[in-house]
């Protein structure tokens, strides 16, 4: 009898063990499938660039803490084509003496190896450079202007003291003075440090937009500085403006790279000749009428000096720039904006 009970217990145990083989034990309840697919996740919003260059709005790989550099660039016909202008964040074009303009090219985000030909200083230029907190690079100045700079009007580097030193300035053999002096960019910062000037700085960025809301077309623009003519033509392929001086395209001297601009600003203000040499005083403080050209369109705006910077405004509010390079033309109030010819290019 005991043997029979033991056999029955063994058989029962074997049946229970066999019934559990291959089964998974789980605390989770089965998921019901109703046949519907899950909705795809919403696409992520594009991320704003972590860093931008403050004067162009273009993306930077890291925070740019180098100090801006403003260089006086010759625009005499014998100095064209110039070197380095395609790298400039902003170029200011203003009359010097006579009917010839001079450029002050502001560099920060894209530094060339060389820039020039470099010419002499003027107060309205170095005041701009100082307000933009830029090192001011020039070659020569009238005594009273040089005294102003030495007394702290701006932190400047004068080619008169470094002429052809091969560190800061170099003379070319293919042009004659005063149209052959070029600034070497690496030398700018080393010479600035020798003078005790800071070579690092932080800048608040300008206001930028990706979209232009203007409706008036302006694909061809022209005006005169006396006998010196300037024109811009909009290139639909690149979405940029090409610049011309006296009918010749503004390009790089070495490789003919064209100057291509995302923003062109033309502003009018009072000019006054102050001496027999034809030097001028130019009002860059009071504001006034201006044109802003972007993407083949024109906006009729005002210009203001806000925190030292020349800014287009409407109803007192800044009008944003497109990311990219900017050229600012300063013209006399007579004939002023009324003397600027605008065309849609389809007439």
GROMACS .gro file of C-alpha atoms in nm:
model
  347
    1UNK     CA    1   0.000   0.000   0.000
    2UNK     CA    2   0.282   0.239   0.089
    3UNK     CA    3   0.456   0.153  -0.236
    4UNK     CA    4   0.136   0.230  -0.432
    5UNK     CA    5   0.100   0.573  -0.265
    6UNK     CA    6   0.461   0.657  -0.338
    7UNK     CA    7   0.418   0.566  -0.705
    8UNK     CA    8   0.102   0.776  -0.734
    9UNK     CA    9   0.277   1.078  -0.579
   10UNK     CA   10   0.569   1.047  -0.826
   11UNK     CA   11   0.330   1.031  -1.122
   12UNK     CA   12   0.141   1.339  -0.998
   13UNK     CA   13   0.464   1.536  -0.948
   14UNK     CA   14   0.578   1.446  -1.302
   15UNK     CA   15   0.250   1.566  -1.455
   16UNK     CA   16   0.269   1.902  -1.277
   17UNK     CA   17   0.633   1.954  -1.384
   18UNK     CA   18   0.559   1.872  -1.748
   19UNK     CA   19   0.265   2.110  -1.762
   20UNK     CA   20   0.501   2.404  -1.670
   21UNK     CA   21   0.764   2.337  -1.937
   22UNK     CA   22   0.799   2.614  -2.203
   23UNK     CA   23   0.577   2.867  -2.021
   24UNK     CA   24   0.705   3.217  -1.932
   25UNK     CA   25   0.598   3.360  -1.603
   26UNK     CA   26   0.518   3.732  -1.622
   27UNK     CA   27   0.357   3.992  -1.400
   28UNK     CA   28   0.260   4.200  -1.705
   29UNK     CA   29  -0.082   4.178  -1.858
   30UNK     CA   30  -0.097   4.110  -2.234
   31UNK     CA   31  -0.109   4.421  -2.458
   32UNK     CA   32  -0.413   4.437  -2.675
   33UNK     CA   33  -0.355   4.543  -3.038
   34UNK     CA   34  -0.655   4.725  -3.181
   35UNK     CA   35  -0.495   4.746  -3.526
   36UNK     CA   36  -0.418   5.120  -3.510
   37UNK     CA   37  -0.065   5.251  -3.575
   38UNK     CA   38   0.095   5.497  -3.339
   39UNK     CA   39   0.117   5.859  -3.462
   40UNK     CA   40   0.469   5.968  -3.565
   41UNK     CA   41   0.647   6.205  -3.333
   42UNK     CA   42   0.639   6.575  -3.415
   43UNK     CA   43   0.957   6.692  -3.595
   44UNK     CA   44   1.192   6.880  -3.371
   45UNK     CA   45   1.213   7.256  -3.413
   46UNK     CA   46   1.540   7.365  -3.578
   47UNK     CA   47   1.784   7.477  -3.317
   48UNK     CA   48   1.912   7.832  -3.313
   49UNK     CA   49   2.289   7.846  -3.362
   50UNK     CA   50   2.462   7.852  -3.028
   51UNK     CA   51   2.700   8.125  -3.143
   52UNK     CA   52   2.680   8.393  -3.412
   53UNK     CA   53   2.912   8.665  -3.528
   54UNK     CA   54   2.764   8.989  -3.395
   55UNK     CA   55   2.804   9.206  -3.707
   56UNK     CA   56   2.696   8.949  -3.967
   57UNK     CA   57   2.460   8.716  -3.779
   58UNK     CA   58   2.634   8.419  -3.940
   59UNK     CA   59   2.686   8.099  -3.744
   60UNK     CA   60   3.009   8.067  -3.548
   61UNK     CA   61   3.158   7.739  -3.424
   62UNK     CA   62   3.244   7.899  -3.092
   63UNK     CA   63   3.207   8.228  -2.915
   64UNK     CA   64   3.405   8.492  -3.104
   65UNK     CA   65   3.596   8.699  -2.850
   66UNK     CA   66   3.851   8.860  -3.083
   67UNK     CA   67   3.836   9.237  -3.105
   68UNK     CA   68   3.701   9.395  -3.423
   69UNK     CA   69   3.945   9.577  -3.651
   70UNK     CA   70   3.856   9.883  -3.862
   71UNK     CA   71   4.092   9.951  -4.153
   72UNK     CA   72   4.102  10.264  -4.371
   73UNK     CA   73   4.102  10.144  -4.732
   74UNK     CA   74   4.196  10.354  -5.033
   75UNK     CA   75   3.938  10.396  -5.313
   76UNK     CA   76   4.138  10.606  -5.556
   77UNK     CA   77   4.113  10.460  -5.909
   78UNK     CA   78   4.485  10.373  -5.889
   79UNK     CA   79   4.414  10.165  -5.574
   80UNK     CA   80   4.147   9.946  -5.735
   81UNK     CA   81   4.085   9.656  -5.711
   82UNK     CA   82   4.142   9.643  -5.337
   83UNK     CA   83   4.245   9.350  -5.120
   84UNK     CA   84   4.045   9.199  -4.833
   85UNK     CA   85   3.706   9.368  -4.876
   86UNK     CA   86   3.527   9.039  -4.947
   87UNK     CA   87   3.605   8.937  -4.586
   88UNK     CA   88   3.465   9.251  -4.419
   89UNK     CA   89   3.161   9.227  -4.194
   90UNK     CA   90   3.063   9.588  -4.267
   91UNK     CA   91   3.212   9.850  -4.502
   92UNK     CA   92   3.143  10.221  -4.455
   93UNK     CA   93   3.189  10.433  -4.769
   94UNK     CA   94   3.220  10.809  -4.711
   95UNK     CA   95   3.367  11.104  -4.898
   96UNK     CA   96   3.716  11.214  -4.804
   97UNK     CA   97   3.850  11.508  -5.009
   98UNK     CA   98   3.718  11.602  -5.350
   99UNK     CA   99   3.479  11.352  -5.504
  100UNK     CA  100   3.670  11.038  -5.404
  101UNK     CA  101   3.532  10.816  -5.131
  102UNK     CA  102   3.729  10.617  -4.880
  103UNK     CA  103   3.628  10.292  -4.710
  104UNK     CA  104   3.646  10.188  -4.349
  105UNK     CA  105   3.623   9.810  -4.349
  106UNK     CA  106   3.518   9.646  -4.022
  107UNK     CA  107   3.654   9.292  -3.975
  108UNK     CA  108   3.551   9.048  -3.703
  109UNK     CA  109   3.408   8.715  -3.819
  110UNK     CA  110   3.631   8.651  -4.121
  111UNK     CA  111   3.986   8.783  -4.108
  112UNK     CA  112   4.189   8.818  -4.429
  113UNK     CA  113   4.564   8.774  -4.453
  114UNK     CA  114   4.611   9.126  -4.588
  115UNK     CA  115   4.393   9.430  -4.647
  116UNK     CA  116   4.447   9.751  -4.836
  117UNK     CA  117   4.579   9.968  -4.983
  118UNK     CA  118   4.558  10.152  -4.650
  119UNK     CA  119   4.518  10.529  -4.634
  120UNK     CA  120   4.506  10.809  -4.380
  121UNK     CA  121   4.275  10.879  -4.089
  122UNK     CA  122   3.973  11.110  -4.066
  123UNK     CA  123   3.786  11.200  -3.744
  124UNK     CA  124   3.441  11.083  -3.861
  125UNK     CA  125   3.593  10.745  -3.944
  126UNK     CA  126   3.788  10.696  -3.623
  127UNK     CA  127   3.488  10.808  -3.418
  128UNK     CA  128   3.291  10.529  -3.586
  129UNK     CA  129   3.569  10.280  -3.517
  130UNK     CA  130   3.579  10.381  -3.152
  131UNK     CA  131   3.202  10.353  -3.114
  132UNK     CA  132   3.218  10.001  -3.259
  133UNK     CA  133   3.502   9.928  -3.011
  134UNK     CA  134   3.738   9.842  -3.294
  135UNK     CA  135   4.112   9.877  -3.329
  136UNK     CA  136   4.169  10.150  -3.589
  137UNK     CA  137   4.433  10.082  -3.856
  138UNK     CA  138   4.540  10.364  -4.088
  139UNK     CA  139   4.844  10.499  -4.269
  140UNK     CA  140   4.913  10.866  -4.207
  141UNK     CA  141   4.718  11.159  -4.064
  142UNK     CA  142   4.733  11.536  -4.046
  143UNK     CA  143   4.914  11.652  -3.733
  144UNK     CA  144   4.602  11.767  -3.552
  145UNK     CA  145   4.427  11.436  -3.631
  146UNK     CA  146   4.726  11.233  -3.513
  147UNK     CA  147   4.727  11.437  -3.190
  148UNK     CA  148   4.361  11.350  -3.135
  149UNK     CA  149   4.437  10.978  -3.176
  150UNK     CA  150   4.742  10.995  -2.949
  151UNK     CA  151   4.529  11.168  -2.685
  152UNK     CA  152   4.289  10.875  -2.675
  153UNK     CA  153   4.019  10.944  -2.934
  154UNK     CA  154   4.061  10.585  -3.055
  155UNK     CA  155   4.307  10.300  -3.011
  156UNK     CA  156   4.490  10.324  -3.339
  157UNK     CA  157   4.789  10.182  -3.527
  158UNK     CA  158   4.949  10.423  -3.775
  159UNK     CA  159   5.146  10.289  -4.069
  160UNK     CA  160   5.373  10.592  -4.051
  161UNK     CA  161   5.547  10.423  -3.757
  162UNK     CA  162   5.545  10.071  -3.907
  163UNK     CA  163   5.593  10.147  -4.276
  164UNK     CA  164   5.704   9.831  -4.459
  165UNK     CA  165   5.813   9.665  -4.132
  166UNK     CA  166   5.684   9.331  -4.272
  167UNK     CA  167   5.500   9.271  -3.944
  168UNK     CA  168   5.211   9.517  -3.955
  169UNK     CA  169   5.260   9.686  -4.293
  170UNK     CA  170   5.406   9.586  -4.625
  171UNK     CA  171   5.464   9.783  -4.945
  172UNK     CA  172   5.379   9.612  -5.275
  173UNK     CA  173   5.598   9.649  -5.584
  174UNK     CA  174   5.315   9.658  -5.837
  175UNK     CA  175   5.173   9.996  -5.735
  176UNK     CA  176   5.323  10.330  -5.643
  177UNK     CA  177   5.281  10.514  -5.312
  178UNK     CA  178   5.045  10.610  -5.159
  179UNK     CA  179   4.847  10.327  -5.321
  180UNK     CA  180   5.068  10.031  -5.222
  181UNK     CA  181   5.066   9.998  -4.841
  182UNK     CA  182   4.892   9.688  -4.703
  183UNK     CA  183   4.814   9.585  -4.347
  184UNK     CA  184   4.915   9.232  -4.244
  185UNK     CA  185   4.639   9.099  -4.023
  186UNK     CA  186   4.847   8.880  -3.793
  187UNK     CA  187   5.062   9.182  -3.717
  188UNK     CA  188   4.764   9.394  -3.615
  189UNK     CA  189   4.707   9.198  -3.297
  190UNK     CA  190   5.073   9.162  -3.207
  191UNK     CA  191   5.137   9.536  -3.251
  192UNK     CA  192   4.819   9.617  -3.059
  193UNK     CA  193   4.940   9.409  -2.765
  194UNK     CA  194   5.272   9.594  -2.775
  195UNK     CA  195   5.076   9.918  -2.735
  196UNK     CA  196   4.879   9.773  -2.444
  197UNK     CA  197   4.552   9.763  -2.639
  198UNK     CA  198   4.304   9.483  -2.562
  199UNK     CA  199   4.276   9.229  -2.843
  200UNK     CA  200   3.966   9.056  -2.704
  201UNK     CA  201   3.617   9.201  -2.670
  202UNK     CA  202   3.252   9.103  -2.635
  203UNK     CA  203   2.988   9.252  -2.865
  204UNK     CA  204   2.610   9.264  -2.856
  205UNK     CA  205   2.482   9.133  -3.189
  206UNK     CA  206   2.288   9.346  -3.434
  207UNK     CA  207   1.926   9.255  -3.506
  208UNK     CA  208   1.884   8.996  -3.783
  209UNK     CA  209   1.601   8.831  -3.976
  210UNK     CA  210   1.573   8.559  -4.240
  211UNK     CA  211   1.275   8.717  -4.417
  212UNK     CA  212   1.234   9.054  -4.586
  213UNK     CA  213   0.880   9.196  -4.594
  214UNK     CA  214   0.946   9.491  -4.831
  215UNK     CA  215   0.737   9.504  -5.147
  216UNK     CA  216   0.915   9.765  -5.363
  217UNK     CA  217   1.163   9.605  -5.603
  218UNK     CA  218   1.516   9.741  -5.638
  219UNK     CA  219   1.745   9.522  -5.845
  220UNK     CA  220   1.952   9.807  -5.990
  221UNK     CA  221   2.065  10.110  -5.788
  222UNK     CA  222   2.297  10.394  -5.884
  223UNK     CA  223   2.408  10.734  -5.750
  224UNK     CA  224   2.705  10.968  -5.766
  225UNK     CA  225   2.959  11.108  -5.525
  226UNK     CA  226   3.025  11.409  -5.749
  227UNK     CA  227   3.207  11.259  -6.048
  228UNK     CA  228   3.256  10.920  -5.877
  229UNK     CA  229   2.966  10.683  -5.951
  230UNK     CA  230   2.851  10.385  -5.745
  231UNK     CA  231   2.601  10.120  -5.846
  232UNK     CA  232   2.464   9.791  -5.718
  233UNK     CA  233   2.304   9.509  -5.914
  234UNK     CA  234   2.102   9.232  -5.756
  235UNK     CA  235   2.203   8.880  -5.855
  236UNK     CA  236   1.902   8.651  -5.823
  237UNK     CA  237   2.115   8.336  -5.833
  238UNK     CA  238   2.315   8.426  -5.523
  239UNK     CA  239   2.052   8.648  -5.363
  240UNK     CA  240   2.316   8.917  -5.314
  241UNK     CA  241   2.409   9.260  -5.447
  242UNK     CA  242   2.719   9.315  -5.661
  243UNK     CA  243   2.897   9.650  -5.633
  244UNK     CA  244   3.047   9.871  -5.906
  245UNK     CA  245   3.271  10.181  -5.897
  246UNK     CA  246   3.262  10.400  -6.207
  247UNK     CA  247   3.117  10.109  -6.401
  248UNK     CA  248   3.379   9.852  -6.295
  249UNK     CA  249   3.283   9.568  -6.064
  250UNK     CA  250   3.434   9.573  -5.715
  251UNK     CA  251   3.637   9.254  -5.678
  252UNK     CA  252   3.940   9.118  -5.497
  253UNK     CA  253   4.273   9.217  -5.652
  254UNK     CA  254   4.441   8.876  -5.640
  255UNK     CA  255   4.170   8.643  -5.770
  256UNK     CA  256   3.880   8.870  -5.881
  257UNK     CA  257   3.646   8.733  -5.614
  258UNK     CA  258   3.337   8.960  -5.636
  259UNK     CA  259   3.216   9.166  -5.343
  260UNK     CA  260   2.873   9.018  -5.266
  261UNK     CA  261   2.646   9.194  -5.019
  262UNK     CA  262   2.336   9.086  -4.830
  263UNK     CA  263   2.252   9.436  -4.708
  264UNK     CA  264   2.314   9.774  -4.870
  265UNK     CA  265   2.224  10.085  -4.674
  266UNK     CA  266   2.235  10.431  -4.831
  267UNK     CA  267   2.192  10.721  -4.589
  268UNK     CA  268   2.193  11.097  -4.635
  269UNK     CA  269   2.344  11.346  -4.393
  270UNK     CA  270   2.502  11.692  -4.378
  271UNK     CA  271   2.855  11.738  -4.521
  272UNK     CA  272   3.068  12.048  -4.476
  273UNK     CA  273   3.411  12.134  -4.618
  274UNK     CA  274   3.620  12.283  -4.335
  275UNK     CA  275   3.960  12.379  -4.482
  276UNK     CA  276   4.150  12.463  -4.800
  277UNK     CA  277   4.262  12.100  -4.833
  278UNK     CA  278   3.899  11.999  -4.879
  279UNK     CA  279   3.867  11.808  -4.552
  280UNK     CA  280   3.514  11.759  -4.431
  281UNK     CA  281   3.297  11.739  -4.126
  282UNK     CA  282   3.020  11.484  -4.167
  283UNK     CA  283   2.724  11.451  -3.933
  284UNK     CA  284   2.694  11.087  -3.827
  285UNK     CA  285   2.491  11.163  -3.515
  286UNK     CA  286   2.164  11.333  -3.608
  287UNK     CA  287   1.995  11.061  -3.813
  288UNK     CA  288   1.785  11.108  -4.125
  289UNK     CA  289   1.651  10.941  -4.436
  290UNK     CA  290   1.793  10.615  -4.568
  291UNK     CA  291   1.732  10.324  -4.805
  292UNK     CA  292   1.781   9.960  -4.709
  293UNK     CA  293   1.833   9.713  -4.995
  294UNK     CA  294   1.784   9.341  -4.933
  295UNK     CA  295   1.692   9.045  -5.156
  296UNK     CA  296   1.612   9.269  -5.453
  297UNK     CA  297   1.376   9.485  -5.244
  298UNK     CA  298   1.407   9.832  -5.094
  299UNK     CA  299   1.271   9.977  -4.772
  300UNK     CA  300   1.253  10.352  -4.713
  301UNK     CA  301   1.372  10.389  -4.358
  302UNK     CA  302   1.540  10.627  -4.116
  303UNK     CA  303   1.893  10.590  -3.986
  304UNK     CA  304   1.985  10.644  -3.625
  305UNK     CA  305   2.303  10.624  -3.421
  306UNK     CA  306   2.207  10.377  -3.148
  307UNK     CA  307   2.474  10.281  -2.894
  308UNK     CA  308   2.729  10.416  -3.140
  309UNK     CA  309   2.612  10.200  -3.429
  310UNK     CA  310   2.438  10.315  -3.746
  311UNK     CA  311   2.101  10.137  -3.748
  312UNK     CA  312   1.805  10.147  -3.991
  313UNK     CA  313   1.476  10.215  -3.814
  314UNK     CA  314   1.103  10.246  -3.879
  315UNK     CA  315   0.880  10.424  -3.629
  316UNK     CA  316   1.175  10.427  -3.390
  317UNK     CA  317   1.225  10.049  -3.402
  318UNK     CA  318   1.532   9.882  -3.554
  319UNK     CA  319   1.482   9.721  -3.895
  320UNK     CA  320   1.675   9.392  -3.895
  321UNK     CA  321   1.958   9.306  -4.128
  322UNK     CA  322   1.983   8.982  -4.320
  323UNK     CA  323   2.263   8.756  -4.198
  324UNK     CA  324   2.570   8.832  -4.405
  325UNK     CA  325   2.779   9.126  -4.519
  326UNK     CA  326   2.668   9.490  -4.520
  327UNK     CA  327   2.782   9.800  -4.709
  328UNK     CA  328   2.683  10.144  -4.577
  329UNK     CA  329   2.705  10.440  -4.816
  330UNK     CA  330   2.698  10.787  -4.659
  331UNK     CA  331   2.594  11.055  -4.911
  332UNK     CA  332   2.541  11.434  -4.885
  333UNK     CA  333   2.186  11.561  -4.831
  334UNK     CA  334   2.206  11.739  -5.166
  335UNK     CA  335   2.083  11.566  -5.376
  336UNK     CA  336   2.054  11.298  -5.105
  337UNK     CA  337   1.816  11.005  -5.133
  338UNK     CA  338   1.624  11.187  -5.409
  339UNK     CA  339   1.932  11.152  -5.628
  340UNK     CA  340   1.944  10.771  -5.596
  341UNK     CA  341   1.810  10.592  -5.903
  342UNK     CA  342   1.620  10.272  -5.836
  343UNK     CA  343   1.506  10.021  -6.095
  344UNK     CA  344   1.328   9.688  -6.078
  345UNK     CA  345   1.536   9.567  -6.372
  346UNK     CA  346   1.222   9.466  -6.568
  347UNK     CA  347   1.145   9.797  -6.732
   0.00000   0.00000   0.00000
